[in-house]
Amino acid sequence: MTRRLSVTVPDDLWDAVAHLDNSQSGLVQKGLRSLRESIEIQAGRSPIEIGSRTDPMYERVLSELTEQSTDLRTEGYEAVVFAIDRTAITLDWLESVVRDYSFAELPGMLARAADVFLSCRNDDPEGSGMWIERPVTLDEVESVIARAGHPWDEDDRLLLRGLGNIVAVQPDTDLGYQLNGARVFQLGPGALPVARVSQSTWEGMAAAIYDIVAAVRRRVLTENHTTGADKEPTT
């Protein structure tokens, strides 16, 4: 679909840009595209998002990375659901996390908890390296995190324990391998253990925690409302 326009433009404005295109129509289209991009930038769109509209390379890169991020986010989401199904975490834990951490900060806190969990695996009290030589079981999580320092021994201990429980029951997934695989150990800056898990995975996990708590609340309210409506009024 096209639109025919008839506009009046001052000579000084036209002369300054006339060399950019051989045709008047092409020049007007360039100006409108530039205006649209300027509006999108002000609205928060990044150059790659804007460029993906017209540049095949930008679109190819953005689509590929979006697909990767979606897969990783799904893995984090499903890790929480799987852990609940295995009774590794409870509704009380989920509600406590939602109460104590904002949605924006939770992915970062989960990532930090993962690094602490790895450090604890490498620091068993007997010095045997037992917990890094094989996966930690659900029953061992409390013993593994017992040596975690502040604030993980107090304020954030519940989050650390829950993450450890989630990790301990994971099947053959990248999340389970990176955090609980036998002899999987990587050092980050400062020669400290670091979890090689993507931010997208933590964001998926945080989304699952918040989604599940909200979904349970909605269902409880709906079912209670229905049940209440069916009851005979008391006199």
PDB file of C-alpha atoms in Angstrom:
ATOM      1  CA  MET A   1       0.000   0.000   0.000  1.00  0.00           C
ATOM      2  CA  THR A   2       1.309   3.449  -0.895  1.00  0.00           C
ATOM      3  CA  ARG A   3       0.140   6.972  -0.217  1.00  0.00           C
ATOM      4  CA  ARG A   4       0.385   9.941  -2.587  1.00  0.00           C
ATOM      5  CA  LEU A   5       1.413  13.139  -0.798  1.00  0.00           C
ATOM      6  CA  SER A   6       1.500  16.780  -1.814  1.00  0.00           C
ATOM      7  CA  VAL A   7       3.642  18.823   0.552  1.00  0.00           C
ATOM      8  CA  THR A   8       5.306  22.229   0.587  1.00  0.00           C
ATOM      9  CA  VAL A   9       8.923  22.320   1.799  1.00  0.00           C
ATOM     10  CA  PRO A  10      11.104  25.442   2.340  1.00  0.00           C
ATOM     11  CA  ASP A  11      13.970  25.732  -0.169  1.00  0.00           C
ATOM     12  CA  ASP A  12      16.685  25.870   2.496  1.00  0.00           C
ATOM     13  CA  LEU A  13      15.488  22.602   4.056  1.00  0.00           C
ATOM     14  CA  TRP A  14      15.143  20.834   0.709  1.00  0.00           C
ATOM     15  CA  ASP A  15      18.451  22.053  -0.721  1.00  0.00           C
ATOM     16  CA  ALA A  16      20.322  20.799   2.345  1.00  0.00           C
ATOM     17  CA  VAL A  17      19.261  17.184   1.728  1.00  0.00           C
ATOM     18  CA  ALA A  18      18.413  17.022  -1.988  1.00  0.00           C
ATOM     19  CA  HIS A  19      21.758  15.360  -2.818  1.00  0.00           C
ATOM     20  CA  LEU A  20      20.852  12.286  -0.731  1.00  0.00           C
ATOM     21  CA  ASP A  21      18.534  10.835  -3.380  1.00  0.00           C
ATOM     22  CA  ASN A  22      17.942  11.368  -7.077  1.00  0.00           C
ATOM     23  CA  SER A  23      14.152  11.385  -6.758  1.00  0.00           C
ATOM     24  CA  GLN A  24      11.853  13.485  -4.639  1.00  0.00           C
ATOM     25  CA  SER A  25       9.882  10.388  -3.636  1.00  0.00           C
ATOM     26  CA  GLY A  26      13.026   8.561  -2.513  1.00  0.00           C
ATOM     27  CA  LEU A  27      14.157  11.552  -0.494  1.00  0.00           C
ATOM     28  CA  VAL A  28      10.815  11.820   1.307  1.00  0.00           C
ATOM     29  CA  GLN A  29      10.906   8.082   2.093  1.00  0.00           C
ATOM     30  CA  LYS A  30      14.412   8.423   3.525  1.00  0.00           C
ATOM     31  CA  GLY A  31      13.246  11.270   5.718  1.00  0.00           C
ATOM     32  CA  LEU A  32      10.240   9.330   7.006  1.00  0.00           C
ATOM     33  CA  ARG A  33      12.379   6.257   7.773  1.00  0.00           C
ATOM     34  CA  SER A  34      14.842   8.420   9.664  1.00  0.00           C
ATOM     35  CA  LEU A  35      11.995   9.981  11.626  1.00  0.00           C
ATOM     36  CA  ARG A  36      10.560   6.551  12.456  1.00  0.00           C
ATOM     37  CA  GLU A  37      13.949   5.308  13.673  1.00  0.00           C
ATOM     38  CA  SER A  38      14.372   8.412  15.809  1.00  0.00           C
ATOM     39  CA  ILE A  39      10.972   7.809  17.416  1.00  0.00           C
ATOM     40  CA  GLU A  40      11.821   4.142  18.056  1.00  0.00           C
ATOM     41  CA  ILE A  41      15.131   5.051  19.685  1.00  0.00           C
ATOM     42  CA  GLN A  42      13.342   7.487  21.971  1.00  0.00           C
ATOM     43  CA  ALA A  43      10.857   4.697  22.778  1.00  0.00           C
ATOM     44  CA  GLY A  44      13.719   2.472  23.933  1.00  0.00           C
ATOM     45  CA  ARG A  45      14.414   0.350  20.850  1.00  0.00           C
ATOM     46  CA  SER A  46      18.076  -0.483  20.313  1.00  0.00           C
ATOM     47  CA  PRO A  47      19.937  -0.033  17.005  1.00  0.00           C
ATOM     48  CA  ILE A  48      19.907  -3.793  16.334  1.00  0.00           C
ATOM     49  CA  GLU A  49      16.122  -3.908  16.760  1.00  0.00           C
ATOM     50  CA  ILE A  50      15.718  -1.017  14.369  1.00  0.00           C
ATOM     51  CA  GLY A  51      18.295  -2.392  11.939  1.00  0.00           C
ATOM     52  CA  SER A  52      16.632  -5.818  11.872  1.00  0.00           C
ATOM     53  CA  ARG A  53      13.723  -4.255   9.956  1.00  0.00           C
ATOM     54  CA  THR A  54      15.829  -3.668   6.862  1.00  0.00           C
ATOM     55  CA  ASP A  55      19.197  -5.430   7.301  1.00  0.00           C
ATOM     56  CA  PRO A  56      19.119  -9.240   6.819  1.00  0.00           C
ATOM     57  CA  MET A  57      22.291  -9.714   8.880  1.00  0.00           C
ATOM     58  CA  TYR A  58      20.852  -7.819  11.848  1.00  0.00           C
ATOM     59  CA  GLU A  59      17.618  -9.805  11.603  1.00  0.00           C
ATOM     60  CA  ARG A  60      19.515 -13.117  11.333  1.00  0.00           C
ATOM     61  CA  VAL A  61      21.669 -12.391  14.385  1.00  0.00           C
ATOM     62  CA  LEU A  62      18.767 -11.109  16.474  1.00  0.00           C
ATOM     63  CA  SER A  63      16.551 -14.082  15.571  1.00  0.00           C
ATOM     64  CA  GLU A  64      19.255 -16.640  16.352  1.00  0.00           C
ATOM     65  CA  LEU A  65      20.119 -15.133  19.733  1.00  0.00           C
ATOM     66  CA  THR A  66      16.446 -14.730  20.599  1.00  0.00           C
ATOM     67  CA  GLU A  67      15.900 -18.432  19.929  1.00  0.00           C
ATOM     68  CA  GLN A  68      18.881 -19.371  22.113  1.00  0.00           C
ATOM     69  CA  SER A  69      17.703 -17.137  24.942  1.00  0.00           C
ATOM     70  CA  THR A  70      14.179 -18.549  24.721  1.00  0.00           C
ATOM     71  CA  ASP A  71      15.489 -22.117  25.034  1.00  0.00           C
ATOM     72  CA  LEU A  72      17.639 -21.225  28.054  1.00  0.00           C
ATOM     73  CA  ARG A  73      14.792 -19.330  29.683  1.00  0.00           C
ATOM     74  CA  THR A  74      12.541 -22.355  29.182  1.00  0.00           C
ATOM     75  CA  GLU A  75      15.142 -24.594  30.829  1.00  0.00           C
ATOM     76  CA  GLY A  76      15.198 -22.362  33.906  1.00  0.00           C
ATOM     77  CA  TYR A  77      11.402 -22.244  34.030  1.00  0.00           C
ATOM     78  CA  GLU A  78      11.046 -26.009  33.740  1.00  0.00           C
ATOM     79  CA  ALA A  79      13.732 -26.586  36.378  1.00  0.00           C
ATOM     80  CA  VAL A  80      11.495 -24.948  38.980  1.00  0.00           C
ATOM     81  CA  VAL A  81       8.403 -26.875  37.868  1.00  0.00           C
ATOM     82  CA  PHE A  82      10.354 -30.154  37.924  1.00  0.00           C
ATOM     83  CA  ALA A  83      11.694 -29.437  41.415  1.00  0.00           C
ATOM     84  CA  ILE A  84       8.178 -28.813  42.716  1.00  0.00           C
ATOM     85  CA  ASP A  85       7.001 -32.066  41.155  1.00  0.00           C
ATOM     86  CA  ARG A  86       9.838 -33.848  42.988  1.00  0.00           C
ATOM     87  CA  THR A  87       8.875 -32.055  46.254  1.00  0.00           C
ATOM     88  CA  ALA A  88      12.340 -30.485  46.389  1.00  0.00           C
ATOM     89  CA  ILE A  89      10.813 -27.047  46.972  1.00  0.00           C
ATOM     90  CA  THR A  90       7.472 -26.088  48.481  1.00  0.00           C
ATOM     91  CA  LEU A  91       4.866 -23.371  48.177  1.00  0.00           C
ATOM     92  CA  ASP A  92       6.199 -21.872  51.398  1.00  0.00           C
ATOM     93  CA  TRP A  93       9.637 -21.502  49.802  1.00  0.00           C
ATOM     94  CA  LEU A  94       8.190 -19.969  46.631  1.00  0.00           C
ATOM     95  CA  GLU A  95       6.113 -17.451  48.567  1.00  0.00           C
ATOM     96  CA  SER A  96       9.066 -16.557  50.792  1.00  0.00           C
ATOM     97  CA  VAL A  97      11.248 -15.846  47.755  1.00  0.00           C
ATOM     98  CA  VAL A  98       8.558 -13.655  46.168  1.00  0.00           C
ATOM     99  CA  ARG A  99       8.201 -11.781  49.456  1.00  0.00           C
ATOM    100  CA  ASP A 100      11.934 -11.269  50.039  1.00  0.00           C
ATOM    101  CA  TYR A 101      13.228 -10.522  46.517  1.00  0.00           C
ATOM    102  CA  SER A 102      11.894  -8.280  43.790  1.00  0.00           C
ATOM    103  CA  PHE A 103      11.402  -9.755  40.328  1.00  0.00           C
ATOM    104  CA  ALA A 104      14.192  -7.525  38.996  1.00  0.00           C
ATOM    105  CA  GLU A 105      16.798  -8.620  41.555  1.00  0.00           C
ATOM    106  CA  LEU A 106      15.908 -12.324  41.773  1.00  0.00           C
ATOM    107  CA  PRO A 107      17.816 -13.557  38.669  1.00  0.00           C
ATOM    108  CA  GLY A 108      21.024 -11.950  39.953  1.00  0.00           C
ATOM    109  CA  MET A 109      20.536 -13.396  43.435  1.00  0.00           C
ATOM    110  CA  LEU A 110      19.966 -16.867  41.991  1.00  0.00           C
ATOM    111  CA  ALA A 111      23.191 -16.533  39.983  1.00  0.00           C
ATOM    112  CA  ARG A 112      25.122 -15.522  43.109  1.00  0.00           C
ATOM    113  CA  ALA A 113      23.577 -18.392  45.056  1.00  0.00           C
ATOM    114  CA  ALA A 114      24.759 -20.776  42.336  1.00  0.00           C
ATOM    115  CA  ASP A 115      28.351 -19.571  42.744  1.00  0.00           C
ATOM    116  CA  VAL A 116      28.088 -20.034  46.519  1.00  0.00           C
ATOM    117  CA  PHE A 117      26.693 -23.537  46.040  1.00  0.00           C
ATOM    118  CA  LEU A 118      29.683 -24.448  43.870  1.00  0.00           C
ATOM    119  CA  SER A 119      32.085 -23.000  46.446  1.00  0.00           C
ATOM    120  CA  CYS A 120      30.454 -25.108  49.148  1.00  0.00           C
ATOM    121  CA  ARG A 121      30.733 -28.229  46.993  1.00  0.00           C
ATOM    122  CA  ASN A 122      34.466 -27.607  46.754  1.00  0.00           C
ATOM    123  CA  ASP A 123      34.881 -26.931  50.471  1.00  0.00           C
ATOM    124  CA  ASP A 124      33.589 -30.019  52.269  1.00  0.00           C
ATOM    125  CA  PRO A 125      34.744 -30.152  55.916  1.00  0.00           C
ATOM    126  CA  GLU A 126      36.686 -33.399  55.490  1.00  0.00           C
ATOM    127  CA  GLY A 127      38.752 -31.978  52.654  1.00  0.00           C
ATOM    128  CA  SER A 128      38.048 -35.087  50.618  1.00  0.00           C
ATOM    129  CA  GLY A 129      36.571 -33.325  47.607  1.00  0.00           C
ATOM    130  CA  MET A 130      33.713 -35.805  47.816  1.00  0.00           C
ATOM    131  CA  TRP A 131      31.025 -33.317  46.876  1.00  0.00           C
ATOM    132  CA  ILE A 132      32.835 -32.177  43.748  1.00  0.00           C
ATOM    133  CA  GLU A 133      33.687 -35.717  42.640  1.00  0.00           C
ATOM    134  CA  ARG A 134      30.042 -36.700  42.278  1.00  0.00           C
ATOM    135  CA  PRO A 135      26.639 -34.989  42.146  1.00  0.00           C
ATOM    136  CA  VAL A 136      25.173 -33.830  45.445  1.00  0.00           C
ATOM    137  CA  THR A 137      21.918 -35.542  46.407  1.00  0.00           C
ATOM    138  CA  LEU A 138      18.843 -33.793  47.760  1.00  0.00           C
ATOM    139  CA  ASP A 139      19.477 -35.180  51.247  1.00  0.00           C
ATOM    140  CA  GLU A 140      23.020 -33.748  51.225  1.00  0.00           C
ATOM    141  CA  VAL A 141      22.191 -30.150  50.273  1.00  0.00           C
ATOM    142  CA  GLU A 142      21.897 -28.941  53.872  1.00  0.00           C
ATOM    143  CA  SER A 143      25.299 -30.423  54.741  1.00  0.00           C
ATOM    144  CA  VAL A 144      26.894 -28.958  51.631  1.00  0.00           C
ATOM    145  CA  ILE A 145      25.760 -25.378  52.297  1.00  0.00           C
ATOM    146  CA  ALA A 146      26.542 -25.526  56.027  1.00  0.00           C
ATOM    147  CA  ARG A 147      29.852 -23.690  55.494  1.00  0.00           C
ATOM    148  CA  ALA A 148      28.388 -20.811  53.484  1.00  0.00           C
ATOM    149  CA  GLY A 149      29.423 -17.421  54.831  1.00  0.00           C
ATOM    150  CA  HIS A 150      27.425 -14.244  55.409  1.00  0.00           C
ATOM    151  CA  PRO A 151      24.819 -13.359  54.166  1.00  0.00           C
ATOM    152  CA  TRP A 152      24.181 -16.874  52.916  1.00  0.00           C
ATOM    153  CA  ASP A 153      24.312 -18.273  56.436  1.00  0.00           C
ATOM    154  CA  GLU A 154      21.488 -15.985  57.574  1.00  0.00           C
ATOM    155  CA  ASP A 155      19.402 -13.607  55.444  1.00  0.00           C
ATOM    156  CA  ASP A 156      19.789 -15.433  52.124  1.00  0.00           C
ATOM    157  CA  ARG A 157      20.104 -18.989  53.423  1.00  0.00           C
ATOM    158  CA  LEU A 158      16.572 -19.940  52.419  1.00  0.00           C
ATOM    159  CA  LEU A 159      17.263 -18.915  48.818  1.00  0.00           C
ATOM    160  CA  LEU A 160      20.543 -20.853  48.780  1.00  0.00           C
ATOM    161  CA  ARG A 161      18.938 -23.983  50.195  1.00  0.00           C
ATOM    162  CA  GLY A 162      16.089 -23.843  47.697  1.00  0.00           C
ATOM    163  CA  LEU A 163      18.443 -23.375  44.765  1.00  0.00           C
ATOM    164  CA  GLY A 164      20.546 -26.289  45.995  1.00  0.00           C
ATOM    165  CA  ASN A 165      17.430 -28.439  46.184  1.00  0.00           C
ATOM    166  CA  ILE A 166      16.380 -27.434  42.669  1.00  0.00           C
ATOM    167  CA  VAL A 167      19.819 -28.287  41.317  1.00  0.00           C
ATOM    168  CA  ALA A 168      20.083 -31.591  43.190  1.00  0.00           C
ATOM    169  CA  VAL A 169      16.987 -33.085  41.563  1.00  0.00           C
ATOM    170  CA  GLN A 170      17.601 -31.929  37.990  1.00  0.00           C
ATOM    171  CA  PRO A 171      17.717 -34.629  35.325  1.00  0.00           C
ATOM    172  CA  ASP A 172      20.220 -34.574  32.486  1.00  0.00           C
ATOM    173  CA  THR A 173      20.083 -30.839  31.750  1.00  0.00           C
ATOM    174  CA  ASP A 174      22.743 -28.200  31.247  1.00  0.00           C
ATOM    175  CA  LEU A 175      21.720 -26.542  34.518  1.00  0.00           C
ATOM    176  CA  GLY A 176      22.169 -29.783  36.455  1.00  0.00           C
ATOM    177  CA  TYR A 177      25.491 -30.488  34.749  1.00  0.00           C
ATOM    178  CA  GLN A 178      27.003 -27.037  35.299  1.00  0.00           C
ATOM    179  CA  LEU A 179      26.070 -26.860  38.986  1.00  0.00           C
ATOM    180  CA  ASN A 180      26.038 -30.482  40.078  1.00  0.00           C
ATOM    181  CA  GLY A 181      27.974 -32.499  37.534  1.00  0.00           C
ATOM    182  CA  ALA A 182      30.740 -34.855  38.624  1.00  0.00           C
ATOM    183  CA  ARG A 183      34.102 -33.038  38.530  1.00  0.00           C
ATOM    184  CA  VAL A 184      32.562 -30.009  36.823  1.00  0.00           C
ATOM    185  CA  PHE A 185      34.485 -27.093  38.259  1.00  0.00           C
ATOM    186  CA  GLN A 186      35.273 -23.737  36.712  1.00  0.00           C
ATOM    187  CA  LEU A 187      37.035 -20.754  38.218  1.00  0.00           C
ATOM    188  CA  GLY A 188      36.095 -17.158  37.609  1.00  0.00           C
ATOM    189  CA  PRO A 189      37.882 -13.894  38.527  1.00  0.00           C
ATOM    190  CA  GLY A 190      39.647 -14.203  41.881  1.00  0.00           C
ATOM    191  CA  ALA A 191      40.073 -17.978  41.449  1.00  0.00           C
ATOM    192  CA  LEU A 192      36.615 -18.574  42.934  1.00  0.00           C
ATOM    193  CA  PRO A 193      34.170 -21.176  41.617  1.00  0.00           C
ATOM    194  CA  VAL A 194      31.684 -19.733  39.174  1.00  0.00           C
ATOM    195  CA  ALA A 195      28.565 -21.190  37.591  1.00  0.00           C
ATOM    196  CA  ARG A 196      28.615 -21.043  33.797  1.00  0.00           C
ATOM    197  CA  VAL A 197      24.870 -20.603  33.547  1.00  0.00           C
ATOM    198  CA  SER A 198      23.324 -17.962  31.325  1.00  0.00           C
ATOM    199  CA  GLN A 199      21.353 -15.005  32.627  1.00  0.00           C
ATOM    200  CA  SER A 200      18.422 -16.166  30.515  1.00  0.00           C
ATOM    201  CA  THR A 201      18.234 -19.368  32.576  1.00  0.00           C
ATOM    202  CA  TRP A 202      18.054 -17.416  35.835  1.00  0.00           C
ATOM    203  CA  GLU A 203      15.423 -15.119  34.351  1.00  0.00           C
ATOM    204  CA  GLY A 204      13.355 -18.154  33.383  1.00  0.00           C
ATOM    205  CA  MET A 205      13.684 -19.550  36.896  1.00  0.00           C
ATOM    206  CA  ALA A 206      12.626 -16.230  38.436  1.00  0.00           C
ATOM    207  CA  ALA A 207       9.663 -16.026  36.053  1.00  0.00           C
ATOM    208  CA  ALA A 208       8.549 -19.513  37.071  1.00  0.00           C
ATOM    209  CA  ILE A 209       8.706 -18.669  40.779  1.00  0.00           C
ATOM    210  CA  TYR A 210       6.610 -15.536  40.363  1.00  0.00           C
ATOM    211  CA  ASP A 211       4.226 -17.135  37.850  1.00  0.00           C
ATOM    212  CA  ILE A 212       3.511 -20.154  40.030  1.00  0.00           C
ATOM    213  CA  VAL A 213       2.791 -18.100  43.137  1.00  0.00           C
ATOM    214  CA  ALA A 214       0.458 -15.833  41.142  1.00  0.00           C
ATOM    215  CA  ALA A 215      -1.277 -18.784  39.446  1.00  0.00           C
ATOM    216  CA  VAL A 216      -1.894 -20.539  42.760  1.00  0.00           C
ATOM    217  CA  ARG A 217      -3.347 -17.366  44.255  1.00  0.00           C
ATOM    218  CA  ARG A 218      -5.682 -16.862  41.302  1.00  0.00           C
ATOM    219  CA  ARG A 219      -6.891 -20.447  41.439  1.00  0.00           C
ATOM    220  CA  VAL A 220      -7.444 -20.318  45.197  1.00  0.00           C
ATOM    221  CA  LEU A 221      -9.444 -17.102  44.887  1.00  0.00           C
ATOM    222  CA  THR A 222     -11.476 -18.478  41.977  1.00  0.00           C
ATOM    223  CA  GLU A 223     -12.273 -21.780  43.669  1.00  0.00           C
ATOM    224  CA  ASN A 224     -13.067 -20.141  47.005  1.00  0.00           C
ATOM    225  CA  HIS A 225     -15.329 -17.639  45.267  1.00  0.00           C
ATOM    226  CA  THR A 226     -17.156 -20.447  43.438  1.00  0.00           C
ATOM    227  CA  THR A 227     -17.479 -22.520  46.595  1.00  0.00           C
ATOM    228  CA  GLY A 228     -18.750 -19.534  48.535  1.00  0.00           C
ATOM    229  CA  ALA A 229     -21.353 -18.746  45.891  1.00  0.00           C
ATOM    230  CA  ASP A 230     -22.712 -22.299  46.068  1.00  0.00           C
ATOM    231  CA  LYS A 231     -23.177 -22.267  49.824  1.00  0.00           C
ATOM    232  CA  GLU A 232     -26.630 -21.753  51.296  1.00  0.00           C
ATOM    233  CA  PRO A 233     -26.885 -18.504  53.278  1.00  0.00           C
ATOM    234  CA  THR A 234     -26.958 -19.032  57.037  1.00  0.00           C
ATOM    235  CA  THR A 235     -29.629 -17.490  59.248  1.00  0.00           C
TER     236      THR A 235
END
